[in-house]
Amino acid sequence: MHNWAANVEYSTTDLRRPATVDELRDVVASSRRVKALGSRHSFSRIADTDGVLVSTEALGVPIELDADRDVVRVGAAATHAVLARELQRHGRALPNLASLPHISVAGAVQTGTHGSGVGNPALSASVSAVEIVRADGSLDVVRRGDEAFEATVVGLGALGVVTALELDTVPTFDVVQTVHQGLPWAAALEQLDAVLAHAYSVSLFTRYTGDVVEQVWSKARVDGVGSSGLDLRELGARPAEAALHMLPDTAADAVTPQLGEPGPWLDRLPHFRAEFTPSAGEEIQSEYLVPAEHAAAAVEALRAIGDRLAEVIFVSEIRTVAPDAAWLSPSGGRQSVAFHFTWRRQAEAVLAVLPVVEEALAGFDARPHWGKVATLDHETLRARYPRLDDFAAHAAAVDPEGRFRNAHLDTVALGGHRA
């Protein structure tokens, strides 16, 4: 009973797998405390409870494409890998995917997870409806345009148990992925906006030491959408001659095809192959999103503490995220640049270095990813999420007995707000 990375041991061993939505409704209504458990890829305690953990895997919600509306209905527990294969079979796609396709659709949406691209908002922006079991066991459907929709879509599991989602789809498209090495930081920072916008999806991998960006992963649509045409070779980078993993001295078997070989979106937008399914992760993750106008200064601030990070960091990834309207989206209301940290699985060392990172980013209005590890408290987050108090009030209204609350949510999102 622990998460994928084994850095969180859940506070209960009571795990239920209801086979129908009615069974799920009974479990929720009869439980003092209850939390939905997705693919367990959150590194924070957002899904923890001392009551009942509920998996929606057994509900068997089918993937149903509405061709007239270009919308797909999918069960909460389905992974993006499974959903993407079905969409591709019908000539449809999602605009973007996270780096790991093995995460559950609902878990990714509820925590504000994203991919990359200056024109690509978080995955929650594709959601048009949320089907959710409330604290009293009732089944509710919240649709885009409803008053509470933007509170619900990135709901942190605090508003109920999501059973299904409707997502907007687009026509399928092909992508070419290339990797460059050795981009000088001086050149990158001089025109960072252009570097981050030169392809449909861009990731910079660095450890914030040395004079160069170790790797730049560029995912360009074959039809040219979202690409500026900037050639990184003109800035001093060199194309990789073989497929690379983002971690030094690690075999590239698990990563998606590189070297300019075109392929469908589902096989290029993630960093990792769908058929590669690691059973556990030897890592802990953190992520902070800052307004895009502060990105270069934030890079410099992190480079200034690079030596302090060296002993505990595997690698950091820098990505862009377009704004969306969800109240608690880390990229809500602003064009953002995300600084993701993959740490060694050394919990005490990570907790010791996070305040150093957070202090370095303190002047840039940094918002943490809800499913990853951070040490920022509720008062700090209130200043960075303008609708946080509104969200806490809404959570108290739909869950007056605190059935979906836990200590972590009380600390970071809900504070002492009660109905």
XYZ file of C-alpha atoms in Angstrom:
419
model
C 0.000 0.000 0.000
C 2.351 2.647 -1.244
C 2.658 4.889 -4.281
C 4.602 4.128 -7.452
C 7.835 5.628 -6.121
C 7.415 4.058 -2.659
C 8.083 7.411 -0.981
C 4.489 7.494 0.356
C 3.074 4.678 2.475
C -0.679 5.095 2.686
C -2.289 5.513 6.100
C -4.790 2.703 5.521
C -4.837 -0.815 4.142
C -8.565 -0.652 3.345
C -8.666 -0.631 -0.467
C -11.999 -1.128 -2.254
C -12.523 -1.935 -5.929
C -16.232 -1.455 -6.631
C -17.479 -3.109 -9.820
C -20.266 -0.612 -10.514
C -20.899 3.070 -9.997
C -23.727 2.191 -7.592
C -21.289 0.147 -5.495
C -18.900 3.094 -5.518
C -21.687 5.416 -4.388
C -22.432 3.090 -1.459
C -18.757 2.964 -0.456
C -18.452 6.742 -0.492
C -21.683 7.391 1.390
C -20.852 4.843 4.099
C -17.224 5.880 4.691
C -16.042 8.397 7.263
C -13.043 9.256 5.081
C -12.462 8.188 1.475
C -9.997 9.020 -1.306
C -9.734 7.920 -4.922
C -6.557 6.099 -5.838
C -5.421 6.391 -9.460
C -2.245 4.988 -10.972
C -0.326 6.029 -7.815
C 2.042 8.334 -9.683
C 1.596 11.248 -7.280
C 4.643 11.856 -5.098
C 2.801 13.974 -2.529
C 0.234 12.723 -0.006
C -2.651 14.133 -2.030
C -4.326 10.703 -2.319
C -3.666 9.543 1.251
C -6.382 8.822 3.807
C -6.820 7.079 7.127
C -10.188 5.831 5.906
C -10.991 4.005 2.675
C -9.016 4.083 -0.562
C -11.116 3.509 -3.673
C -9.917 2.302 -7.061
C -12.180 2.862 -10.068
C -10.315 0.327 -12.218
C -13.053 -2.303 -11.980
C -15.888 0.014 -13.039
C -15.255 -0.943 -16.657
C -16.303 2.386 -18.136
C -15.889 1.990 -21.925
C -14.092 4.485 -24.134
C -16.800 6.039 -26.297
C -16.111 8.501 -29.108
C -18.881 10.910 -30.072
C -17.958 11.653 -33.683
C -20.575 14.380 -34.019
C -19.040 16.437 -31.193
C -15.423 15.186 -31.521
C -15.573 14.298 -27.828
C -14.473 11.097 -26.116
C -15.886 9.738 -22.854
C -13.350 7.759 -20.835
C -13.282 6.101 -17.430
C -11.278 7.807 -14.709
C -8.836 4.917 -14.258
C -7.923 4.529 -17.946
C -4.352 5.469 -18.744
C -3.411 7.920 -21.455
C -1.663 5.058 -23.266
C -4.906 3.076 -23.526
C -6.975 6.125 -24.453
C -4.479 7.295 -27.067
C -4.457 3.942 -28.854
C -8.245 3.984 -29.111
C -8.318 7.571 -30.374
C -5.655 6.826 -32.973
C -7.740 3.901 -34.218
C -10.497 6.408 -35.020
C -8.190 9.042 -36.513
C -8.438 11.327 -33.474
C -5.930 12.651 -30.948
C -5.471 14.693 -27.808
C -3.588 17.971 -28.329
C -0.899 16.950 -25.868
C 0.288 14.259 -23.473
C 2.411 14.144 -20.336
C 5.908 12.686 -20.467
C 4.698 9.373 -19.009
C 1.696 7.756 -20.776
C 1.050 5.268 -17.968
C -0.705 7.727 -15.650
C -4.469 7.660 -15.213
C -6.479 10.241 -17.140
C -8.440 11.474 -14.106
C -5.426 11.571 -11.792
C -3.465 13.662 -14.274
C -6.340 16.085 -14.779
C -7.209 16.435 -11.088
C -3.629 17.410 -10.173
C -3.036 19.864 -13.041
C -0.553 17.701 -14.957
C 0.699 18.992 -18.311
C 2.942 18.305 -21.269
C 4.918 21.021 -23.046
C 4.460 23.671 -25.728
C 3.851 27.421 -25.720
C 0.468 26.808 -27.344
C -0.453 23.769 -25.249
C -2.314 24.235 -21.943
C -2.483 21.632 -19.176
C -4.251 18.340 -19.896
C -7.272 19.547 -17.923
C -7.991 22.136 -20.639
C -9.281 19.333 -22.893
C -11.925 18.302 -20.363
C -15.506 19.260 -21.232
C -17.337 17.285 -18.529
C -16.583 15.585 -15.203
C -18.703 12.741 -13.804
C -18.176 12.634 -10.048
C -19.556 10.856 -6.974
C -20.220 13.363 -4.198
C -19.869 12.924 -0.446
C -23.528 11.905 -0.020
C -23.177 9.201 -2.688
C -24.985 11.130 -5.397
C -23.626 11.075 -8.972
C -23.118 14.522 -10.458
C -22.056 15.727 -13.907
C -20.286 19.088 -14.128
C -19.950 20.498 -17.635
C -17.847 23.243 -19.169
C -19.800 26.448 -18.687
C -21.323 25.360 -15.372
C -20.585 27.664 -12.460
C -18.396 25.142 -10.620
C -16.647 23.610 -13.634
C -13.324 25.448 -13.279
C -13.214 24.469 -9.608
C -13.981 20.830 -10.392
C -11.681 19.985 -13.292
C -8.495 20.417 -11.222
C -10.200 19.358 -8.014
C -7.344 17.606 -6.157
C -9.717 14.781 -5.241
C -11.237 17.140 -2.670
C -14.674 17.397 -4.303
C -15.523 13.745 -4.891
C -14.488 10.579 -6.710
C -14.285 11.083 -10.467
C -15.755 8.176 -12.411
C -15.479 9.417 -16.013
C -14.447 12.409 -18.108
C -15.387 13.832 -21.478
C -12.436 15.189 -23.442
C -12.230 17.284 -26.599
C -10.293 15.602 -29.409
C -8.524 16.838 -32.554
C -7.591 15.114 -35.833
C -4.615 12.792 -35.501
C -1.198 14.193 -36.424
C 2.385 13.012 -36.865
C 5.408 14.232 -34.936
C 9.181 14.216 -35.477
C 11.337 14.090 -32.361
C 14.964 15.252 -32.339
C 17.460 15.755 -29.547
C 20.251 18.326 -29.426
C 23.162 18.421 -27.007
C 25.436 21.105 -25.659
C 23.297 24.218 -26.179
C 25.291 27.041 -24.533
C 23.385 28.646 -21.681
C 24.522 32.085 -22.834
C 22.803 31.611 -26.185
C 19.763 29.882 -24.684
C 19.105 32.612 -22.138
C 19.594 35.403 -24.653
C 16.576 34.142 -26.596
C 14.920 31.704 -24.213
C 11.401 32.441 -25.496
C 12.451 31.496 -29.010
C 14.216 28.340 -27.882
C 11.168 27.157 -25.927
C 8.873 27.946 -28.873
C 10.910 26.484 -31.719
C 8.840 23.262 -31.862
C 5.338 22.106 -30.949
C 6.693 20.651 -27.678
C 10.117 21.433 -26.208
C 11.966 20.170 -23.120
C 15.328 21.355 -21.812
C 17.169 18.874 -19.584
C 19.780 20.236 -17.201
C 21.342 19.864 -13.767
C 22.058 23.617 -13.535
C 25.826 23.149 -13.492
C 28.245 23.870 -16.319
C 27.903 26.206 -19.271
C 25.539 24.201 -21.494
C 22.063 22.705 -21.514
C 22.787 18.989 -21.590
C 19.865 18.024 -23.873
C 17.019 19.704 -25.756
C 14.149 17.417 -26.815
C 12.141 18.904 -29.690
C 8.826 17.425 -30.822
C 7.768 19.057 -34.110
C 4.493 18.356 -35.868
C 5.065 17.188 -39.438
C 2.444 19.691 -40.637
C 4.466 22.529 -39.080
C 1.851 23.611 -36.547
C 3.491 25.228 -33.524
C 7.047 25.317 -34.883
C 8.972 28.553 -35.499
C 11.750 27.084 -37.617
C 14.594 28.159 -35.289
C 17.612 25.902 -35.855
C 19.346 25.139 -32.568
C 22.571 24.453 -34.454
C 22.779 28.175 -35.125
C 22.954 28.690 -31.346
C 25.799 26.211 -30.925
C 23.900 22.988 -30.175
C 24.674 19.742 -31.995
C 22.173 17.064 -33.040
C 22.450 13.775 -31.175
C 23.813 10.935 -33.304
C 22.037 8.198 -31.325
C 18.898 7.954 -29.222
C 19.435 9.345 -25.731
C 17.853 8.940 -22.320
C 17.586 12.174 -20.356
C 19.542 10.598 -17.491
C 23.293 10.299 -18.095
C 24.662 6.797 -18.662
C 21.160 5.292 -18.966
C 20.094 3.053 -21.850
C 17.588 4.627 -24.234
C 15.402 1.519 -24.614
C 12.468 3.083 -22.766
C 12.309 6.443 -24.569
C 10.167 7.286 -27.581
C 11.817 7.313 -31.051
C 14.159 10.206 -31.792
C 16.594 10.921 -34.655
C 13.962 12.689 -36.785
C 11.880 9.579 -37.466
C 8.238 10.685 -37.980
C 5.458 8.855 -36.196
C 1.993 9.331 -34.690
C 1.446 11.757 -31.828
C 0.942 9.059 -29.200
C 4.395 7.583 -29.928
C 6.303 10.904 -29.859
C 4.689 13.389 -27.464
C 5.441 11.309 -24.339
C 9.089 10.834 -23.425
C 8.581 7.155 -22.616
C 7.202 4.294 -24.680
C 3.770 3.001 -23.735
C 4.987 -0.602 -23.855
C 7.663 0.223 -21.265
C 5.816 0.080 -17.936
C 8.130 0.406 -14.929
C 6.619 -1.221 -11.848
C 8.250 1.305 -9.515
C 10.194 4.522 -9.714
C 13.553 5.024 -8.050
C 12.922 8.747 -7.735
C 11.008 11.591 -6.093
C 9.637 14.466 -8.163
C 8.957 18.168 -7.580
C 7.828 20.882 -9.975
C 7.267 24.632 -9.848
C 5.637 26.812 -12.513
C 6.522 30.492 -12.908
C 5.152 33.170 -15.265
C 6.954 32.952 -18.596
C 8.347 36.480 -18.288
C 10.397 35.345 -15.270
C 11.773 32.184 -16.879
C 15.291 33.402 -17.710
C 15.754 34.949 -14.270
C 14.478 31.762 -12.654
C 17.017 29.725 -14.626
C 19.806 31.978 -13.405
C 18.585 31.658 -9.812
C 18.638 27.856 -10.078
C 22.045 27.837 -11.737
C 23.313 29.842 -8.767
C 22.398 26.928 -6.458
C 23.375 24.163 -8.885
C 26.187 22.924 -6.649
C 23.753 22.650 -3.744
C 21.425 20.462 -5.837
C 24.107 18.222 -7.307
C 24.145 15.473 -4.681
C 20.398 14.781 -4.791
C 19.270 15.651 -8.329
C 19.034 13.220 -11.231
C 17.939 15.829 -13.762
C 15.658 18.841 -14.173
C 13.299 19.455 -17.087
C 12.194 22.907 -18.265
C 8.930 23.084 -20.238
C 6.305 25.623 -21.278
C 2.570 25.544 -20.569
C -0.136 27.777 -22.053
C -2.714 29.338 -19.704
C -6.044 27.792 -18.799
C -8.973 28.804 -16.602
C -9.051 26.135 -13.873
C -8.935 27.716 -10.428
C -6.139 25.513 -9.100
C -4.232 24.821 -12.296
C -0.548 25.661 -11.687
C -0.636 27.312 -15.133
C -4.028 28.912 -14.585
C -4.402 32.403 -15.998
C -0.830 32.831 -17.164
C 1.683 31.628 -19.733
C 4.059 29.517 -17.678
C 7.440 27.869 -17.667
C 7.674 24.730 -15.530
C 10.795 23.649 -13.659
C 10.562 19.937 -12.966
C 13.026 18.139 -10.679
C 13.670 14.417 -10.649
C 15.417 13.692 -7.364
C 17.138 10.615 -6.065
C 14.843 8.618 -3.799
C 16.397 10.062 -0.654
C 13.426 11.569 1.146
C 15.278 13.398 3.906
C 17.806 14.902 1.492
C 15.017 16.019 -0.844
C 13.072 17.668 1.979
C 16.256 19.458 2.998
C 16.941 20.870 -0.467
C 13.383 21.862 -1.409
C 13.382 25.022 0.750
C 16.573 26.062 -1.044
C 14.830 25.676 -4.416
C 11.698 27.415 -3.175
C 13.706 30.325 -1.816
C 15.525 30.670 -5.149
C 12.144 30.849 -6.921
C 10.368 32.899 -4.248
C 10.512 36.133 -6.202
C 8.911 34.597 -9.290
C 5.452 33.657 -7.956
C 6.218 29.934 -8.323
C 3.300 27.511 -8.030
C 3.992 23.853 -7.148
C 2.501 20.869 -8.939
C -0.139 19.402 -6.616
C 0.913 15.788 -7.161
C 4.595 16.345 -6.456
C 6.638 17.134 -3.368
C 6.915 20.698 -2.068
C 7.154 22.394 1.331
C 5.163 25.593 0.666
C 2.373 26.190 3.184
C -1.236 27.270 2.772
C -0.623 30.969 3.411
C 2.096 31.110 0.766
C -0.118 29.294 -1.733
C -3.051 31.630 -1.024
C -0.923 34.471 -2.396
C -0.054 32.483 -5.524
C -3.456 30.974 -6.324
C -6.011 33.823 -6.429
C -8.987 31.405 -6.224
C -7.635 29.167 -3.445
C -10.042 30.532 -0.825
C -12.922 30.171 -3.281
C -11.911 26.569 -3.891
C -11.748 25.831 -0.157
C -15.216 27.313 0.289
C -16.585 25.228 -2.590
C -14.995 22.068 -1.163
C -16.624 22.754 2.203
C -19.988 23.290 0.519
C -19.989 20.013 -1.453
C -18.265 18.004 1.300
C -19.446 19.528 4.595
C -18.340 16.547 6.705
C -14.833 16.539 5.181
C -15.159 13.034 3.755
C -12.581 13.754 1.015
C -10.223 15.824 3.151
C -6.874 14.648 4.457
C -4.010 16.205 6.387
C -2.119 17.090 3.213
C -5.041 18.914 1.605
C -5.721 20.753 4.867
C -2.105 21.929 4.909
C -1.782 23.114 1.322
C -5.203 23.786 -0.189
C -8.098 23.822 2.239
C -6.633 25.376 5.363
C -9.132 25.522 8.203
C -12.073 26.281 5.926
C -15.198 24.382 6.982
C -18.819 24.514 5.902
